[in-house]
Short mmCIF file of C-alpha atoms in Angstrom, two decimals:
data_model
loop_
_atom_site.label_atom_id
_atom_site.label_comp_id
_atom_site.label_asym_id
_atom_site.label_seq_id
_atom_site.Cartn_x
_atom_site.Cartn_y
_atom_site.Cartn_z
CA MET M 974 27.12 -7.62 3.23
CA VAL M 975 27.47 -8.27 -0.51
CA ASP M 976 27.15 -12.04 -0.01
CA ASN M 977 23.98 -11.56 2.06
CA SER M 978 22.50 -9.27 -0.61
CA MET M 979 23.30 -11.75 -3.37
CA HIS M 980 21.82 -14.59 -1.32
CA TYR M 981 18.65 -12.59 -0.72
CA MET M 982 18.32 -11.71 -4.41
CA ALA M 983 18.68 -15.39 -5.28
CA ARG M 984 15.97 -16.28 -2.76
CA LEU M 985 13.78 -13.52 -4.11
CA ARG M 986 14.05 -14.87 -7.66
CA GLY M 987 13.41 -18.43 -6.55
CA GLN M 988 10.65 -17.90 -3.99
CA TYR M 989 8.69 -14.93 -5.34
CA PHE M 990 5.44 -16.48 -6.50
CA VAL M 991 1.90 -15.21 -6.95
CA HIS M 992 -0.73 -17.96 -6.96
CA PRO M 993 -3.27 -17.82 -9.84
CA ASP M 994 -6.08 -17.20 -7.34
CA GLU M 995 -4.14 -14.25 -5.95
CA ARG M 996 -3.64 -12.89 -9.46
CA LYS M 997 -7.40 -12.92 -9.90
CA SER M 998 -7.82 -11.11 -6.58
CA LEU M 999 -5.27 -8.47 -7.59
CA ALA M 1000 -7.02 -8.07 -10.95
CA TYR M 1001 -10.36 -7.50 -9.21
CA MET M 1002 -8.76 -4.96 -6.88
CA ILE M 1003 -7.14 -3.05 -9.75
CA LEU M 1004 -10.36 -3.04 -11.77
CA ILE M 1005 -12.53 -1.75 -8.92
CA ALA M 1006 -9.87 0.76 -7.84
CA ALA M 1007 -9.74 2.15 -11.39
CA PHE M 1008 -13.54 2.41 -11.42
CA ILE M 1009 -13.47 4.39 -8.17
CA LEU M 1010 -10.52 6.61 -9.16
CA SER M 1011 -12.11 7.55 -12.51
CA PHE M 1012 -15.69 7.70 -11.24
CA ASP M 1013 -15.99 11.50 -11.57
CA LYS M 1014 -13.86 11.80 -14.71
CA TRP M 1015 -16.41 10.98 -17.43
CA GLY M 1016 -16.79 14.53 -18.69
CA ASP M 1017 -16.65 18.00 -17.11
CA THR M 1018 -20.21 19.31 -17.51
CA SER M 1019 -21.86 16.41 -19.36
CA PHE M 1020 -21.23 12.72 -19.91
CA ASP M 1021 -18.38 12.06 -22.37
CA ALA M 1022 -17.83 8.38 -23.09
CA LEU M 1023 -14.49 8.82 -24.86
CA THR M 1024 -13.03 11.03 -22.14
CA GLY M 1025 -14.30 8.68 -19.47
CA LEU M 1026 -12.89 5.60 -21.18
CA LEU M 1027 -9.46 7.23 -21.58
CA ASN M 1028 -9.47 8.26 -17.93
CA PHE M 1029 -10.54 4.76 -16.90
CA LEU M 1030 -7.67 3.20 -18.88
CA ALA M 1031 -5.24 5.68 -17.32
CA ALA M 1032 -6.65 4.80 -13.89
CA LEU M 1033 -6.13 1.10 -14.65
CA ILE M 1034 -2.43 1.72 -15.24
CA ILE M 1035 -2.06 3.94 -12.16
CA CYS M 1036 -3.93 1.54 -9.87
CA GLY M 1037 -2.13 -1.45 -11.37
CA ILE M 1038 1.28 0.04 -10.60
CA GLY M 1039 0.24 1.11 -7.10
CA ILE M 1040 -1.47 -2.12 -6.02
CA ILE M 1041 1.16 -4.45 -7.50
CA ALA M 1042 3.99 -2.41 -5.91
CA HIS M 1043 2.17 -2.51 -2.56
CA ASP M 1044 1.75 -6.28 -2.86
CA ALA M 1045 5.35 -6.82 -4.00
CA ALA M 1046 6.71 -4.96 -0.97
CA HIS M 1047 4.89 -7.32 1.39
CA ARG M 1048 6.18 -10.36 -0.49
CA ALA M 1049 9.77 -9.13 -0.61
CA VAL M 1050 9.91 -8.60 3.16
CA ALA M 1051 8.14 -11.92 3.79
CA ILE M 1052 10.78 -13.79 1.79
CA LYS M 1053 13.52 -11.96 3.70
CA MET M 1054 12.15 -13.23 7.02
CA GLY M 1055 11.36 -16.74 5.76
CA ALA M 1056 7.61 -16.35 5.45
CA SER M 1057 5.01 -16.28 2.70
CA VAL M 1058 1.96 -14.09 2.25
CA GLU M 1059 -1.36 -14.59 0.55
CA HIS M 1060 -3.50 -11.68 -0.57
CA LYS M 1061 -7.27 -11.95 -0.72
CA VAL M 1062 -10.00 -9.51 -1.58
CA TRP M 1063 -11.82 -8.04 1.40
CA PHE M 1064 -15.24 -8.10 -0.25
CA ALA M 1065 -17.04 -6.25 2.55
CA GLY M 1066 -14.54 -3.41 2.30
CA MET M 1067 -14.73 -3.40 -1.50
CA ILE M 1068 -18.54 -3.16 -1.47
CA ALA M 1069 -18.31 -0.35 1.09
CA SER M 1070 -15.79 1.51 -1.12
CA ILE M 1071 -18.09 1.26 -4.15
CA ALA M 1072 -21.09 2.42 -2.10
CA ILE M 1073 -19.15 5.40 -0.69
CA VAL M 1074 -17.95 6.68 -4.07
CA MET M 1075 -21.41 6.28 -5.62
CA ALA M 1076 -23.25 7.89 -2.70
CA SER M 1077 -20.84 10.86 -2.68
CA ARG M 1078 -20.84 11.09 -6.50
CA GLY M 1079 -17.09 10.64 -6.62
CA PHE M 1080 -16.20 13.10 -3.86
CA PHE M 1081 -15.05 10.46 -1.35
CA LYS M 1082 -12.79 7.76 -2.81
CA THR M 1083 -11.82 4.90 -0.54
CA TYR M 1084 -9.99 1.66 -1.26
CA PHE M 1085 -10.74 -0.89 1.46
CA PHE M 1086 -9.69 -3.92 -0.55
CA GLU M 1087 -6.80 -5.85 0.90
CA SER M 1088 -6.74 -8.79 3.26
CA MET M 1089 -3.34 -10.42 3.81
CA VAL M 1090 -2.58 -13.75 5.46
CA MET M 1091 0.99 -14.51 6.56
CA SER M 1092 2.38 -17.98 7.23
CA PRO M 1093 5.87 -19.46 7.78
CA MET M 1094 7.50 -20.72 4.60
CA ARG M 1095 7.91 -24.47 4.42
CA LEU M 1096 11.47 -25.72 4.81
CA HIS M 1097 12.52 -28.91 3.07
CA ARG M 1098 15.52 -29.70 5.25
CA MET M 1099 15.20 -32.29 7.99
CA GLY M 1100 16.03 -31.12 11.46
CA ARG M 1101 15.11 -27.47 10.80
CA TYR M 1102 12.08 -25.63 12.05
CA PRO M 1103 10.35 -22.71 10.36
CA PHE M 1104 11.40 -19.30 11.69
CA PHE M 1105 8.41 -17.32 12.87
CA GLY M 1106 10.23 -14.01 13.18
CA THR M 1107 10.33 -11.29 15.82
CA ALA M 1108 7.78 -8.56 16.54
CA TRP M 1109 9.99 -6.08 14.67
CA GLU M 1110 10.11 -8.31 11.57
CA TYR M 1111 6.35 -8.74 11.60
CA CYS M 1112 5.99 -4.97 11.87
CA MET M 1113 8.28 -4.48 8.86
CA LEU M 1114 6.28 -7.08 6.93
CA TYR M 1115 2.99 -5.23 7.39
CA VAL M 1116 4.34 -1.68 7.11
CA ALA M 1117 6.25 -2.37 3.87
CA GLY M 1118 3.16 -2.06 1.65
CA PRO M 1119 1.88 1.27 3.02
CA ILE M 1120 5.39 2.75 2.98
CA VAL M 1121 5.83 1.83 -0.69
CA SER M 1122 2.43 3.38 -1.51
CA LEU M 1123 3.39 6.62 0.25
CA LEU M 1124 6.82 6.58 -1.44
CA LEU M 1125 5.13 6.21 -4.83
CA ALA M 1126 3.01 9.27 -4.02
CA GLY M 1127 6.21 11.14 -3.18
CA ILE M 1128 7.92 9.97 -6.37
CA PHE M 1129 5.01 11.15 -8.52
CA THR M 1130 5.03 14.45 -6.63
CA ALA M 1131 8.73 14.87 -7.41
CA ILE M 1132 8.12 14.01 -11.08
CA GLY M 1133 5.30 16.54 -11.24
CA ALA M 1134 7.47 19.21 -9.61
CA ALA M 1135 10.32 18.58 -12.03
CA ALA M 1136 8.00 18.65 -15.05
CA GLY M 1137 5.89 21.55 -13.77
CA ILE M 1138 2.75 19.38 -13.72
CA HIS M 1139 0.42 19.48 -10.71
CA GLY M 1140 -2.74 17.80 -12.03
CA GLY M 1141 -3.86 15.40 -14.73
CA LEU M 1142 -2.45 11.87 -14.62
CA ILE M 1143 0.28 12.87 -12.17
CA GLY M 1144 -2.38 14.22 -9.82
CA MET M 1145 -4.40 11.01 -10.14
CA ALA M 1146 -1.32 8.91 -9.36
CA ILE M 1147 -0.47 11.02 -6.30
CA GLN M 1148 -4.05 10.91 -5.06
CA PHE M 1149 -4.46 7.16 -5.44
CA ASN M 1150 -1.17 6.08 -3.85
CA LEU M 1151 -1.51 8.56 -1.00
CA VAL M 1152 -5.06 7.54 -0.14
CA TYR M 1153 -4.37 3.83 -0.69
CA GLY M 1154 -1.34 3.95 1.62
CA LEU M 1155 -3.07 5.95 4.36
CA LEU M 1156 -6.23 3.83 4.34
CA ALA M 1157 -4.09 0.70 4.64
CA LEU M 1158 -2.69 2.20 7.86
CA LEU M 1159 -6.08 2.49 9.57
CA PRO M 1160 -6.21 0.21 12.65
CA LEU M 1161 -9.10 -1.75 11.19
CA PRO M 1162 -8.74 -5.53 10.72
CA PRO M 1163 -7.89 -6.94 8.24
CA LEU M 1164 -5.96 -3.85 7.05
CA ASP M 1165 -2.20 -3.55 7.58
CA GLY M 1166 -2.56 -0.81 10.17
CA ALA M 1167 -4.22 -3.10 12.72
CA TRP M 1168 -1.17 -5.40 12.75
CA ILE M 1169 1.42 -2.59 12.66
CA LEU M 1170 -0.23 -1.07 15.73
CA ILE M 1171 0.05 -4.40 17.56
CA TYR M 1172 3.74 -4.97 16.79
CA SER M 1173 5.10 -1.41 17.11
CA ARG M 1174 3.10 1.66 18.08
CA GLY M 1175 6.17 3.83 17.47
CA VAL M 1176 6.49 2.75 13.85
CA TYR M 1177 2.74 3.11 13.39
CA THR M 1178 2.80 6.64 14.80
CA GLY M 1179 5.72 7.72 12.63
CA VAL M 1180 4.37 6.34 9.35
CA PHE M 1181 0.78 7.43 9.90
CA VAL M 1182 1.64 10.95 11.09
CA GLY M 1183 4.12 11.38 8.24
CA GLY M 1184 1.59 10.23 5.65
CA LEU M 1185 -1.17 12.35 7.16
CA THR M 1186 1.11 15.41 7.15
CA TYR M 1187 1.88 14.85 3.49
CA MET M 1188 -1.82 14.50 2.64
CA LEU M 1189 -2.77 17.71 4.48
CA MET M 1190 0.01 19.68 2.78
CA THR M 1191 -1.09 18.30 -0.58
CA LEU M 1192 -4.69 19.33 0.10
CA ALA M 1193 -3.33 22.80 0.94
CA GLU M 1194 -1.96 22.80 -2.63
CA MET M 1195 1.67 22.77 -1.53
CA THR M 1196 3.80 21.28 -4.28
CA GLY M 1197 7.41 20.37 -4.95
CA TRP M 1198 9.80 18.93 -2.39
CA LEU M 1199 8.48 20.86 0.64
CA PRO M 1200 5.60 18.48 1.54
CA ILE M 1201 7.79 15.42 0.98
CA ILE M 1202 10.67 16.58 3.17
CA THR M 1203 8.36 18.01 5.84
CA ALA M 1204 6.30 14.80 6.04
CA ILE M 1205 9.43 12.64 6.34
CA LEU M 1206 10.92 14.79 9.11
CA ILE M 1207 7.66 15.03 11.07
CA GLY M 1208 7.04 11.29 10.67
CA ILE M 1209 10.51 10.36 11.92
CA ALA M 1210 10.27 12.82 14.83
CA SER M 1211 6.82 11.50 15.83
CA GLY M 1212 7.95 7.88 15.73
CA ILE M 1213 11.10 8.55 17.78
CA TYR M 1214 9.15 10.62 20.31
CA TRP M 1215 6.62 7.82 20.81
CA MET M 1216 9.35 5.18 21.20
CA ILE M 1217 11.20 7.29 23.77
CA LYS M 1218 8.11 8.18 25.79
CA HIS M 1219 6.06 4.99 25.57
CA ASP M 1220 7.94 1.96 24.16
#
């Protein structure tokens, strides 16, 4: 177990690579996500440039952490299964997200940005063939990003509960990661959810129902550990039920 973990960590250090073009794509995604997240935070009753700029910079940090963590989760699982991933901007989804937030004046915030392409990692040993993985491994590859986004929302919720903070930057971080993770789960190509649904409907049901439960409890202004624990239990129960009844 220890040897396998050490071997994986060594592979992770040696094979984790983000192409310069992908870095540009991630930068575009973070910039537009910050614009959307801070769209309605440029003053309470009138336009305030300083307040808006500070909120935009805070949104940049929040979106940067969330999007990079989401991306890193996909890459880490891909390396584990002997594959590589390439992230591209889904421009149609990005334009739609900008149009939605502007048309609703900041009420509806969506983040349809990501398009991921997976391919087997090249092997430089003669006589060996690339391993394409099983359906379960592909499912774990695509679900890793949304799970990390939802976990980040839970972590920020726990931090807010411990510090007695339920709004402000903590609220923005919870909102972004929760929405970003749930939207990624929608069964709409090229989003992650479309592929998760193909490879395991049980996993899809568990993660989506758990995330949706957490979002609804958050909207009901439930704070602390209750929404986190409840969402996890309901998500696990839903996934197991689906696997028993249908898979």
